[in-house]
JSON list of C-alpha atoms in Angstrom, two decimals:
[
{"chain": "A", "resi": 1, "resn": "MET", "atom": "CA", "xyz": [0.00, 0.00, 0.00]},
{"chain": "A", "resi": 2, "resn": "ASP", "atom": "CA", "xyz": [1.07, 3.58, -0.41]},
{"chain": "A", "resi": 3, "resn": "GLY", "atom": "CA", "xyz": [1.09, 6.45, 2.06]},
{"chain": "A", "resi": 4, "resn": "THR", "atom": "CA", "xyz": [-2.61, 7.14, 1.79]},
{"chain": "A", "resi": 5, "resn": "GLY", "atom": "CA", "xyz": [-3.35, 4.14, 4.02]},
{"chain": "A", "resi": 6, "resn": "GLU", "atom": "CA", "xyz": [-5.85, 1.35, 3.68]},
{"chain": "A", "resi": 7, "resn": "GLU", "atom": "CA", "xyz": [-8.85, 3.54, 2.90]},
{"chain": "A", "resi": 8, "resn": "GLY", "atom": "CA", "xyz": [-7.02, 5.45, 0.18]},
{"chain": "A", "resi": 9, "resn": "TYR", "atom": "CA", "xyz": [-5.59, 2.29, -1.32]},
{"chain": "A", "resi": 10, "resn": "ALA", "atom": "CA", "xyz": [-9.01, 0.64, -1.38]},
{"chain": "A", "resi": 11, "resn": "ALA", "atom": "CA", "xyz": [-10.39, 3.66, -3.21]},
{"chain": "A", "resi": 12, "resn": "PHE", "atom": "CA", "xyz": [-7.53, 3.47, -5.72]},
{"chain": "A", "resi": 13, "resn": "LEU", "atom": "CA", "xyz": [-8.18, -0.22, -6.37]},
{"chain": "A", "resi": 14, "resn": "ALA", "atom": "CA", "xyz": [-11.86, 0.38, -7.06]},
{"chain": "A", "resi": 15, "resn": "GLU", "atom": "CA", "xyz": [-11.26, 3.39, -9.29]},
{"chain": "A", "resi": 16, "resn": "ARG", "atom": "CA", "xyz": [-8.48, 1.67, -11.23]},
{"chain": "A", "resi": 17, "resn": "ARG", "atom": "CA", "xyz": [-10.62, -1.44, -11.75]},
{"chain": "A", "resi": 18, "resn": "GLY", "atom": "CA", "xyz": [-13.26, 0.73, -13.38]},
{"chain": "A", "resi": 19, "resn": "GLU", "atom": "CA", "xyz": [-10.65, 2.28, -15.66]},
{"chain": "A", "resi": 20, "resn": "ILE", "atom": "CA", "xyz": [-9.30, -1.15, -16.66]},
{"chain": "A", "resi": 21, "resn": "LEU", "atom": "CA", "xyz": [-12.76, -2.49, -17.41]},
{"chain": "A", "resi": 22, "resn": "GLN", "atom": "CA", "xyz": [-13.43, 0.58, -19.54]},
{"chain": "A", "resi": 23, "resn": "ARG", "atom": "CA", "xyz": [-10.22, -0.06, -21.54]},
{"chain": "A", "resi": 24, "resn": "ILE", "atom": "CA", "xyz": [-11.26, -3.70, -22.02]},
{"chain": "A", "resi": 25, "resn": "ALA", "atom": "CA", "xyz": [-14.73, -2.65, -23.18]},
{"chain": "A", "resi": 26, "resn": "GLU", "atom": "CA", "xyz": [-13.31, -0.13, -25.64]},
{"chain": "A", "resi": 27, "resn": "ALA", "atom": "CA", "xyz": [-10.85, -2.67, -27.07]},
{"chain": "A", "resi": 28, "resn": "ALA", "atom": "CA", "xyz": [-13.56, -5.30, -27.35]},
{"chain": "A", "resi": 29, "resn": "ALA", "atom": "CA", "xyz": [-15.82, -2.84, -29.19]},
{"chain": "A", "resi": 30, "resn": "ARG", "atom": "CA", "xyz": [-13.04, -2.08, -31.69]},
{"chain": "A", "resi": 31, "resn": "ALA", "atom": "CA", "xyz": [-12.81, -5.79, -32.42]},
{"chain": "A", "resi": 32, "resn": "GLY", "atom": "CA", "xyz": [-16.56, -6.41, -32.49]},
{"chain": "A", "resi": 33, "resn": "ARG", "atom": "CA", "xyz": [-16.33, -8.57, -29.37]},
{"chain": "A", "resi": 34, "resn": "ASP", "atom": "CA", "xyz": [-18.41, -8.81, -26.22]},
{"chain": "A", "resi": 35, "resn": "PRO", "atom": "CA", "xyz": [-16.29, -7.53, -23.29]},
{"chain": "A", "resi": 36, "resn": "ALA", "atom": "CA", "xyz": [-17.89, -10.24, -21.15]},
{"chain": "A", "resi": 37, "resn": "GLU", "atom": "CA", "xyz": [-15.70, -12.70, -23.10]},
{"chain": "A", "resi": 38, "resn": "VAL", "atom": "CA", "xyz": [-12.60, -11.26, -21.40]},
{"chain": "A", "resi": 39, "resn": "ALA", "atom": "CA", "xyz": [-11.69, -12.24, -17.85]},
{"chain": "A", "resi": 40, "resn": "LEU", "atom": "CA", "xyz": [-9.49, -9.99, -15.72]},
{"chain": "A", "resi": 41, "resn": "LEU", "atom": "CA", "xyz": [-6.84, -11.80, -13.70]},
{"chain": "A", "resi": 42, "resn": "ALA", "atom": "CA", "xyz": [-5.24, -9.66, -10.97]},
{"chain": "A", "resi": 43, "resn": "VAL", "atom": "CA", "xyz": [-1.60, -10.75, -10.72]},
{"chain": "A", "resi": 44, "resn": "SER", "atom": "CA", "xyz": [-0.99, -10.58, -7.00]},
{"chain": "A", "resi": 45, "resn": "LYS", "atom": "CA", "xyz": [2.62, -11.80, -6.90]},
{"chain": "A", "resi": 46, "resn": "THR", "atom": "CA", "xyz": [4.04, -8.49, -5.61]},
{"chain": "A", "resi": 47, "resn": "VAL", "atom": "CA", "xyz": [1.48, -7.78, -2.87]},
{"chain": "A", "resi": 48, "resn": "GLY", "atom": "CA", "xyz": [0.42, -9.33, 0.40]},
{"chain": "A", "resi": 49, "resn": "VAL", "atom": "CA", "xyz": [-2.74, -11.06, 1.49]},
{"chain": "A", "resi": 50, "resn": "ALA", "atom": "CA", "xyz": [-4.18, -7.83, 2.92]},
{"chain": "A", "resi": 51, "resn": "GLU", "atom": "CA", "xyz": [-3.91, -6.16, -0.49]},
{"chain": "A", "resi": 52, "resn": "VAL", "atom": "CA", "xyz": [-5.53, -9.17, -2.12]},
{"chain": "A", "resi": 53, "resn": "ASP", "atom": "CA", "xyz": [-8.42, -8.87, 0.32]},
{"chain": "A", "resi": 54, "resn": "LEU", "atom": "CA", "xyz": [-8.83, -5.20, -0.53]},
{"chain": "A", "resi": 55, "resn": "ALA", "atom": "CA", "xyz": [-8.77, -6.10, -4.23]},
{"chain": "A", "resi": 56, "resn": "TRP", "atom": "CA", "xyz": [-11.48, -8.67, -3.57]},
{"chain": "A", "resi": 57, "resn": "ARG", "atom": "CA", "xyz": [-13.57, -5.97, -1.89]},
{"chain": "A", "resi": 58, "resn": "ALA", "atom": "CA", "xyz": [-12.97, -3.76, -4.95]},
{"chain": "A", "resi": 59, "resn": "GLY", "atom": "CA", "xyz": [-14.53, -6.41, -7.16]},
{"chain": "A", "resi": 60, "resn": "TYR", "atom": "CA", "xyz": [-11.67, -8.64, -8.31]},
{"chain": "A", "resi": 61, "resn": "ARG", "atom": "CA", "xyz": [-12.46, -12.34, -8.15]},
{"chain": "A", "resi": 62, "resn": "ALA", "atom": "CA", "xyz": [-9.50, -14.04, -9.84]},
{"chain": "A", "resi": 63, "resn": "PHE", "atom": "CA", "xyz": [-5.82, -13.76, -8.92]},
{"chain": "A", "resi": 64, "resn": "GLY", "atom": "CA", "xyz": [-2.60, -15.04, -10.44]},
{"chain": "A", "resi": 65, "resn": "GLU", "atom": "CA", "xyz": [0.64, -16.16, -8.79]},
{"chain": "A", "resi": 66, "resn": "ASN", "atom": "CA", "xyz": [3.91, -17.05, -10.47]},
{"chain": "A", "resi": 67, "resn": "ARG", "atom": "CA", "xyz": [5.70, -18.99, -7.70]},
{"chain": "A", "resi": 68, "resn": "PRO", "atom": "CA", "xyz": [4.32, -22.13, -6.05]},
{"chain": "A", "resi": 69, "resn": "GLN", "atom": "CA", "xyz": [5.53, -21.15, -2.58]},
{"chain": "A", "resi": 70, "resn": "GLU", "atom": "CA", "xyz": [3.88, -17.74, -2.83]},
{"chain": "A", "resi": 71, "resn": "LEU", "atom": "CA", "xyz": [0.71, -19.36, -4.10]},
{"chain": "A", "resi": 72, "resn": "VAL", "atom": "CA", "xyz": [0.61, -21.59, -1.02]},
{"chain": "A", "resi": 73, "resn": "ARG", "atom": "CA", "xyz": [1.24, -18.58, 1.24]},
{"chain": "A", "resi": 74, "resn": "LYS", "atom": "CA", "xyz": [-1.60, -16.62, -0.37]},
{"chain": "A", "resi": 75, "resn": "LEU", "atom": "CA", "xyz": [-4.00, -19.55, -0.11]},
{"chain": "A", "resi": 76, "resn": "ARG", "atom": "CA", "xyz": [-3.22, -19.98, 3.58]},
{"chain": "A", "resi": 77, "resn": "GLY", "atom": "CA", "xyz": [-3.51, -16.27, 4.21]},
{"chain": "A", "resi": 78, "resn": "ALA", "atom": "CA", "xyz": [-6.75, -15.92, 2.30]},
{"chain": "A", "resi": 79, "resn": "ALA", "atom": "CA", "xyz": [-8.28, -18.58, 4.54]},
{"chain": "A", "resi": 80, "resn": "ALA", "atom": "CA", "xyz": [-8.28, -15.94, 7.31]},
{"chain": "A", "resi": 81, "resn": "TYR", "atom": "CA", "xyz": [-10.70, -13.82, 5.25]},
{"chain": "A", "resi": 82, "resn": "PRO", "atom": "CA", "xyz": [-14.02, -15.69, 5.10]},
{"chain": "A", "resi": 83, "resn": "GLU", "atom": "CA", "xyz": [-15.40, -13.33, 2.46]},
{"chain": "A", "resi": 84, "resn": "MET", "atom": "CA", "xyz": [-12.69, -14.57, 0.07]},
{"chain": "A", "resi": 85, "resn": "ALA", "atom": "CA", "xyz": [-13.85, -18.19, 0.21]},
{"chain": "A", "resi": 86, "resn": "GLY", "atom": "CA", "xyz": [-14.78, -18.05, -3.49]},
{"chain": "A", "resi": 87, "resn": "ALA", "atom": "CA", "xyz": [-11.54, -16.45, -4.71]},
{"chain": "A", "resi": 88, "resn": "ARG", "atom": "CA", "xyz": [-9.96, -18.06, -7.75]},
{"chain": "A", "resi": 89, "resn": "PHE", "atom": "CA", "xyz": [-6.20, -18.48, -7.93]},
{"chain": "A", "resi": 90, "resn": "ASP", "atom": "CA", "xyz": [-4.31, -19.40, -11.11]},
{"chain": "A", "resi": 91, "resn": "MET", "atom": "CA", "xyz": [-0.67, -20.40, -11.62]},
{"chain": "A", "resi": 92, "resn": "ILE", "atom": "CA", "xyz": [0.86, -18.18, -14.28]},
{"chain": "A", "resi": 93, "resn": "GLY", "atom": "CA", "xyz": [4.64, -18.49, -13.84]},
{"chain": "A", "resi": 94, "resn": "ASN", "atom": "CA", "xyz": [7.33, -20.98, -14.73]},
{"chain": "A", "resi": 95, "resn": "LEU", "atom": "CA", "xyz": [6.66, -24.26, -12.95]},
{"chain": "A", "resi": 96, "resn": "GLN", "atom": "CA", "xyz": [9.29, -26.90, -12.25]},
{"chain": "A", "resi": 97, "resn": "THR", "atom": "CA", "xyz": [8.15, -30.50, -12.44]},
{"chain": "A", "resi": 98, "resn": "ASN", "atom": "CA", "xyz": [9.09, -31.13, -8.80]},
{"chain": "A", "resi": 99, "resn": "LYS", "atom": "CA", "xyz": [6.83, -28.26, -7.70]},
{"chain": "A", "resi": 100, "resn": "ALA", "atom": "CA", "xyz": [3.70, -29.59, -9.41]},
{"chain": "A", "resi": 101, "resn": "ARG", "atom": "CA", "xyz": [2.51, -31.08, -6.13]},
{"chain": "A", "resi": 102, "resn": "GLU", "atom": "CA", "xyz": [2.15, -27.59, -4.64]},
{"chain": "A", "resi": 103, "resn": "VAL", "atom": "CA", "xyz": [-0.05, -26.42, -7.50]},
{"chain": "A", "resi": 104, "resn": "VAL", "atom": "CA", "xyz": [-2.21, -29.35, -8.62]},
{"chain": "A", "resi": 105, "resn": "GLY", "atom": "CA", "xyz": [-5.59, -29.20, -6.91]},
{"chain": "A", "resi": 106, "resn": "ASN", "atom": "CA", "xyz": [-4.94, -25.70, -5.55]},
{"chain": "A", "resi": 107, "resn": "VAL", "atom": "CA", "xyz": [-5.58, -23.59, -8.66]},
{"chain": "A", "resi": 108, "resn": "ALA", "atom": "CA", "xyz": [-8.36, -23.18, -11.18]},
{"chain": "A", "resi": 109, "resn": "LEU", "atom": "CA", "xyz": [-6.01, -23.02, -14.17]},
{"chain": "A", "resi": 110, "resn": "ILE", "atom": "CA", "xyz": [-2.31, -23.59, -14.85]},
{"chain": "A", "resi": 111, "resn": "HIS", "atom": "CA", "xyz": [-1.37, -21.11, -17.60]},
{"chain": "A", "resi": 112, "resn": "SER", "atom": "CA", "xyz": [2.27, -22.07, -18.00]},
{"chain": "A", "resi": 113, "resn": "VAL", "atom": "CA", "xyz": [2.62, -25.66, -19.23]},
{"chain": "A", "resi": 114, "resn": "SER", "atom": "CA", "xyz": [5.80, -25.15, -21.20]},
{"chain": "A", "resi": 115, "resn": "SER", "atom": "CA", "xyz": [6.83, -28.74, -21.97]},
{"chain": "A", "resi": 116, "resn": "ALA", "atom": "CA", "xyz": [5.41, -32.23, -22.40]},
{"chain": "A", "resi": 117, "resn": "ARG", "atom": "CA", "xyz": [7.49, -33.28, -19.39]},
{"chain": "A", "resi": 118, "resn": "LEU", "atom": "CA", "xyz": [5.75, -30.74, -17.17]},
{"chain": "A", "resi": 119, "resn": "ALA", "atom": "CA", "xyz": [2.34, -31.81, -18.47]},
{"chain": "A", "resi": 120, "resn": "GLU", "atom": "CA", "xyz": [3.22, -35.41, -17.59]},
{"chain": "A", "resi": 121, "resn": "ALA", "atom": "CA", "xyz": [4.26, -34.39, -14.08]},
{"chain": "A", "resi": 122, "resn": "ILE", "atom": "CA", "xyz": [1.01, -32.49, -13.57]},
{"chain": "A", "resi": 123, "resn": "SER", "atom": "CA", "xyz": [-0.96, -35.48, -14.82]},
{"chain": "A", "resi": 124, "resn": "ARG", "atom": "CA", "xyz": [0.88, -37.91, -12.52]},
{"chain": "A", "resi": 125, "resn": "ARG", "atom": "CA", "xyz": [0.28, -35.72, -9.50]},
{"chain": "A", "resi": 126, "resn": "GLY", "atom": "CA", "xyz": [-3.34, -35.20, -10.45]},
{"chain": "A", "resi": 127, "resn": "ALA", "atom": "CA", "xyz": [-3.98, -38.89, -11.02]},
{"chain": "A", "resi": 128, "resn": "ALA", "atom": "CA", "xyz": [-2.53, -39.66, -7.59]},
{"chain": "A", "resi": 129, "resn": "ARG", "atom": "CA", "xyz": [-4.89, -37.12, -6.01]},
{"chain": "A", "resi": 130, "resn": "GLY", "atom": "CA", "xyz": [-7.94, -37.82, -8.15]},
{"chain": "A", "resi": 131, "resn": "VAL", "atom": "CA", "xyz": [-7.76, -34.35, -9.67]},
{"chain": "A", "resi": 132, "resn": "THR", "atom": "CA", "xyz": [-7.86, -33.27, -13.31]},
{"chain": "A", "resi": 133, "resn": "SER", "atom": "CA", "xyz": [-6.00, -29.99, -13.92]},
{"chain": "A", "resi": 134, "resn": "ASP", "atom": "CA", "xyz": [-7.18, -27.45, -16.47]},
{"chain": "A", "resi": 135, "resn": "VAL", "atom": "CA", "xyz": [-4.08, -26.19, -18.27]},
{"chain": "A", "resi": 136, "resn": "LEU", "atom": "CA", "xyz": [-2.90, -23.91, -21.04]},
{"chain": "A", "resi": 137, "resn": "LEU", "atom": "CA", "xyz": [0.08, -24.62, -23.26]},
{"chain": "A", "resi": 138, "resn": "GLU", "atom": "CA", "xyz": [2.57, -21.77, -23.06]},
{"chain": "A", "resi": 139, "resn": "VAL", "atom": "CA", "xyz": [3.80, -20.92, -26.55]},
{"chain": "A", "resi": 140, "resn": "ASN", "atom": "CA", "xyz": [6.81, -18.75, -27.33]},
{"chain": "A", "resi": 141, "resn": "VAL", "atom": "CA", "xyz": [5.21, -17.19, -30.39]},
{"chain": "A", "resi": 142, "resn": "SER", "atom": "CA", "xyz": [7.79, -14.40, -30.69]},
{"chain": "A", "resi": 143, "resn": "GLY", "atom": "CA", "xyz": [10.77, -16.78, -30.58]},
{"chain": "A", "resi": 144, "resn": "GLU", "atom": "CA", "xyz": [12.62, -14.75, -27.94]},
{"chain": "A", "resi": 145, "resn": "GLN", "atom": "CA", "xyz": [15.34, -16.79, -26.26]},
{"chain": "A", "resi": 146, "resn": "SER", "atom": "CA", "xyz": [14.49, -15.20, -22.90]},
{"chain": "A", "resi": 147, "resn": "LYS", "atom": "CA", "xyz": [10.98, -16.64, -22.95]},
{"chain": "A", "resi": 148, "resn": "SER", "atom": "CA", "xyz": [9.97, -20.19, -22.06]},
{"chain": "A", "resi": 149, "resn": "GLY", "atom": "CA", "xyz": [7.34, -22.29, -23.74]},
{"chain": "A", "resi": 150, "resn": "PHE", "atom": "CA", "xyz": [6.76, -24.47, -26.76]},
{"chain": "A", "resi": 151, "resn": "SER", "atom": "CA", "xyz": [7.68, -23.19, -30.17]},
{"chain": "A", "resi": 152, "resn": "PRO", "atom": "CA", "xyz": [4.61, -23.16, -32.42]},
{"chain": "A", "resi": 153, "resn": "ASP", "atom": "CA", "xyz": [5.91, -26.30, -34.14]},
{"chain": "A", "resi": 154, "resn": "GLY", "atom": "CA", "xyz": [6.65, -27.84, -30.75]},
{"chain": "A", "resi": 155, "resn": "ALA", "atom": "CA", "xyz": [3.09, -27.22, -29.63]},
{"chain": "A", "resi": 156, "resn": "ARG", "atom": "CA", "xyz": [1.79, -28.83, -32.81]},
{"chain": "A", "resi": 157, "resn": "ALA", "atom": "CA", "xyz": [3.96, -31.88, -32.22]},
{"chain": "A", "resi": 158, "resn": "ALA", "atom": "CA", "xyz": [3.22, -32.25, -28.49]},
{"chain": "A", "resi": 159, "resn": "LEU", "atom": "CA", "xyz": [-0.51, -31.59, -28.42]},
{"chain": "A", "resi": 160, "resn": "ASP", "atom": "CA", "xyz": [-1.79, -35.10, -29.15]},
{"chain": "A", "resi": 161, "resn": "GLY", "atom": "CA", "xyz": [0.41, -36.66, -26.47]},
{"chain": "A", "resi": 162, "resn": "ILE", "atom": "CA", "xyz": [-0.68, -34.10, -23.88]},
{"chain": "A", "resi": 163, "resn": "LEU", "atom": "CA", "xyz": [-4.33, -34.56, -24.79]},
{"chain": "A", "resi": 164, "resn": "ALA", "atom": "CA", "xyz": [-3.91, -38.27, -24.08]},
{"chain": "A", "resi": 165, "resn": "LEU", "atom": "CA", "xyz": [-2.76, -37.70, -20.49]},
{"chain": "A", "resi": 166, "resn": "PRO", "atom": "CA", "xyz": [-5.36, -38.90, -17.98]},
{"chain": "A", "resi": 167, "resn": "ALA", "atom": "CA", "xyz": [-5.43, -36.01, -15.51]},
{"chain": "A", "resi": 168, "resn": "VAL", "atom": "CA", "xyz": [-4.87, -32.95, -17.70]},
{"chain": "A", "resi": 169, "resn": "SER", "atom": "CA", "xyz": [-7.46, -30.99, -19.67]},
{"chain": "A", "resi": 170, "resn": "VAL", "atom": "CA", "xyz": [-6.01, -28.60, -22.26]},
{"chain": "A", "resi": 171, "resn": "ARG", "atom": "CA", "xyz": [-8.21, -25.50, -22.34]},
{"chain": "A", "resi": 172, "resn": "GLY", "atom": "CA", "xyz": [-6.19, -23.30, -24.68]},
{"chain": "A", "resi": 173, "resn": "LEU", "atom": "CA", "xyz": [-2.93, -21.40, -25.10]},
{"chain": "A", "resi": 174, "resn": "MET", "atom": "CA", "xyz": [-0.90, -18.73, -23.30]},
{"chain": "A", "resi": 175, "resn": "ALA", "atom": "CA", "xyz": [1.79, -16.33, -24.50]},
{"chain": "A", "resi": 176, "resn": "MET", "atom": "CA", "xyz": [3.86, -13.37, -23.41]},
{"chain": "A", "resi": 177, "resn": "ALA", "atom": "CA", "xyz": [4.68, -10.59, -25.86]},
{"chain": "A", "resi": 178, "resn": "PRO", "atom": "CA", "xyz": [8.00, -8.77, -26.30]},
{"chain": "A", "resi": 179, "resn": "ALA", "atom": "CA", "xyz": [8.21, -5.77, -24.00]},
{"chain": "A", "resi": 180, "resn": "HIS", "atom": "CA", "xyz": [7.95, -2.16, -25.18]},
{"chain": "A", "resi": 181, "resn": "ASP", "atom": "CA", "xyz": [7.05, -3.04, -28.79]},
{"chain": "A", "resi": 182, "resn": "MET", "atom": "CA", "xyz": [3.34, -2.79, -29.53]},
{"chain": "A", "resi": 183, "resn": "ASP", "atom": "CA", "xyz": [3.68, -3.99, -33.12]},
{"chain": "A", "resi": 184, "resn": "ALA", "atom": "CA", "xyz": [5.50, -7.10, -31.96]},
{"chain": "A", "resi": 185, "resn": "ALA", "atom": "CA", "xyz": [2.90, -7.58, -29.24]},
{"chain": "A", "resi": 186, "resn": "ARG", "atom": "CA", "xyz": [0.12, -7.52, -31.81]},
{"chain": "A", "resi": 187, "resn": "ARG", "atom": "CA", "xyz": [1.95, -10.05, -33.99]},
{"chain": "A", "resi": 188, "resn": "THR", "atom": "CA", "xyz": [2.41, -12.29, -30.94]},
{"chain": "A", "resi": 189, "resn": "PHE", "atom": "CA", "xyz": [-1.24, -12.16, -29.93]},
{"chain": "A", "resi": 190, "resn": "SER", "atom": "CA", "xyz": [-2.57, -12.65, -33.44]},
{"chain": "A", "resi": 191, "resn": "GLY", "atom": "CA", "xyz": [-0.11, -15.50, -33.96]},
{"chain": "A", "resi": 192, "resn": "LEU", "atom": "CA", "xyz": [-1.34, -17.17, -30.77]},
{"chain": "A", "resi": 193, "resn": "ARG", "atom": "CA", "xyz": [-4.93, -16.87, -31.90]},
{"chain": "A", "resi": 194, "resn": "GLU", "atom": "CA", "xyz": [-4.13, -18.28, -35.33]},
{"chain": "A", "resi": 195, "resn": "LEU", "atom": "CA", "xyz": [-2.25, -21.21, -33.80]},
{"chain": "A", "resi": 196, "resn": "ARG", "atom": "CA", "xyz": [-5.17, -21.91, -31.47]},
{"chain": "A", "resi": 197, "resn": "ASP", "atom": "CA", "xyz": [-7.59, -21.88, -34.39]},
{"chain": "A", "resi": 198, "resn": "GLU", "atom": "CA", "xyz": [-5.36, -24.25, -36.34]},
{"chain": "A", "resi": 199, "resn": "LEU", "atom": "CA", "xyz": [-4.97, -26.70, -33.47]},
{"chain": "A", "resi": 200, "resn": "ALA", "atom": "CA", "xyz": [-8.66, -26.62, -32.65]},
{"chain": "A", "resi": 201, "resn": "ALA", "atom": "CA", "xyz": [-9.66, -27.27, -36.25]},
{"chain": "A", "resi": 202, "resn": "ARG", "atom": "CA", "xyz": [-7.10, -30.04, -36.67]},
{"chain": "A", "resi": 203, "resn": "GLY", "atom": "CA", "xyz": [-8.38, -32.06, -33.77]},
{"chain": "A", "resi": 204, "resn": "GLY", "atom": "CA", "xyz": [-11.99, -30.95, -33.54]},
{"chain": "A", "resi": 205, "resn": "LEU", "atom": "CA", "xyz": [-11.12, -29.46, -30.17]},
{"chain": "A", "resi": 206, "resn": "ALA", "atom": "CA", "xyz": [-12.64, -26.81, -27.97]},
{"chain": "A", "resi": 207, "resn": "LEU", "atom": "CA", "xyz": [-9.72, -24.57, -27.01]},
{"chain": "A", "resi": 208, "resn": "PRO", "atom": "CA", "xyz": [-11.64, -21.53, -25.81]},
{"chain": "A", "resi": 209, "resn": "VAL", "atom": "CA", "xyz": [-9.00, -19.88, -23.64]},
{"chain": "A", "resi": 210, "resn": "LEU", "atom": "CA", "xyz": [-6.33, -17.47, -24.86]},
{"chain": "A", "resi": 211, "resn": "SER", "atom": "CA", "xyz": [-4.30, -16.03, -21.97]},
{"chain": "A", "resi": 212, "resn": "CYS", "atom": "CA", "xyz": [-2.37, -13.03, -23.23]},
{"chain": "A", "resi": 213, "resn": "GLY", "atom": "CA", "xyz": [-2.04, -9.36, -22.47]},
{"chain": "A", "resi": 214, "resn": "MET", "atom": "CA", "xyz": [-0.35, -7.67, -19.52]},
{"chain": "A", "resi": 215, "resn": "SER", "atom": "CA", "xyz": [-0.31, -4.18, -18.06]},
{"chain": "A", "resi": 216, "resn": "ASP", "atom": "CA", "xyz": [1.38, -2.46, -21.02]},
{"chain": "A", "resi": 217, "resn": "ASP", "atom": "CA", "xyz": [-0.39, -4.22, -23.88]},
{"chain": "A", "resi": 218, "resn": "PHE", "atom": "CA", "xyz": [-3.70, -5.69, -22.75]},
{"chain": "A", "resi": 219, "resn": "PRO", "atom": "CA", "xyz": [-5.95, -3.59, -25.02]},
{"chain": "A", "resi": 220, "resn": "ILE", "atom": "CA", "xyz": [-4.10, -4.96, -28.06]},
{"chain": "A", "resi": 221, "resn": "ALA", "atom": "CA", "xyz": [-4.49, -8.49, -26.68]},
{"chain": "A", "resi": 222, "resn": "VAL", "atom": "CA", "xyz": [-8.24, -7.98, -26.33]},
{"chain": "A", "resi": 223, "resn": "GLU", "atom": "CA", "xyz": [-8.43, -6.72, -29.91]},
{"chain": "A", "resi": 224, "resn": "GLU", "atom": "CA", "xyz": [-6.64, -9.89, -31.03]},
{"chain": "A", "resi": 225, "resn": "GLY", "atom": "CA", "xyz": [-8.83, -12.35, -29.17]},
{"chain": "A", "resi": 226, "resn": "SER", "atom": "CA", "xyz": [-7.52, -12.72, -25.61]},
{"chain": "A", "resi": 227, "resn": "THR", "atom": "CA", "xyz": [-9.99, -14.23, -23.15]},
{"chain": "A", "resi": 228, "resn": "ILE", "atom": "CA", "xyz": [-7.81, -13.68, -20.03]},
{"chain": "A", "resi": 229, "resn": "VAL", "atom": "CA", "xyz": [-5.64, -10.63, -19.45]},
{"chain": "A", "resi": 230, "resn": "ARG", "atom": "CA", "xyz": [-3.05, -10.90, -16.66]},
{"chain": "A", "resi": 231, "resn": "LEU", "atom": "CA", "xyz": [-2.60, -7.53, -14.98]},
{"chain": "A", "resi": 232, "resn": "GLY", "atom": "CA", "xyz": [-0.30, -6.82, -12.05]},
{"chain": "A", "resi": 233, "resn": "ARG", "atom": "CA", "xyz": [1.19, -3.33, -11.87]},
{"chain": "A", "resi": 234, "resn": "THR", "atom": "CA", "xyz": [-1.81, -1.60, -13.38]},
{"chain": "A", "resi": 235, "resn": "VAL", "atom": "CA", "xyz": [-4.06, -3.23, -10.78]},
{"chain": "A", "resi": 236, "resn": "PHE", "atom": "CA", "xyz": [-1.98, -2.87, -7.63]},
{"chain": "A", "resi": 237, "resn": "ASP", "atom": "CA", "xyz": [0.55, -0.05, -8.14]},
{"chain": "A", "resi": 238, "resn": "PRO", "atom": "CA", "xyz": [-0.78, 3.50, -7.75]},
{"chain": "A", "resi": 239, "resn": "SER", "atom": "CA", "xyz": [2.34, 4.85, -9.45]},
{"chain": "A", "resi": 240, "resn": "TYR", "atom": "CA", "xyz": [1.60, 2.94, -12.65]},
{"chain": "A", "resi": 241, "resn": "VAL", "atom": "CA", "xyz": [0.13, 5.25, -15.28]},
{"chain": "A", "resi": 242, "resn": "LEU", "atom": "CA", "xyz": [-2.64, 3.56, -17.21]},
{"chain": "A", "resi": 243, "resn": "GLY", "atom": "CA", "xyz": [-2.26, 4.65, -20.82]}
]
């Protein structure tokens, strides 16, 4: 929180949420989409449980964490706030196979399945617990070496094997765009959508979820078909200027 205290921060969260939803609605209108098709995931990795509770009070219902240990901490902390009993938490960050046990059964959606090996680990853990995990395949559409995920060809090659796993349900795709380059971001998001359409048509699949768009580029992602935008700084940081 900033120096205005809890009351001021709560007011900021509510006002900012309205601004974000307006940007989503405007982007959806430009693309001829219904803004209700776009879910807003508040990325809570940099804030504490108290801030998450205030965000819940401001109207947020879904949160994203990028580290398993922080996810577990948030889940335990949220248990102290009865009003947050219905809060959704997703795993959005890099996940090591040996950490799957901390995530499976604790999240609504795993956005970051970046390899067949990780999908297999999630399936094994889920089968042992009697849980089927909804997942997204993370695709490195832009080809940046700094980003994890399947290449588009790798996703094409791995999909059938992952679909055959007993405790994993592939719901769609996820991507991250290059930073500070809106043209490259648009190419990334449109490329993800086109790959999803190709994979869905090839296998007669329902792959309804496209997780893409972050604080700097989410309106472009909405224009290009995103169904989940993952917003951290623009949600929680009063110093972030929403463009």
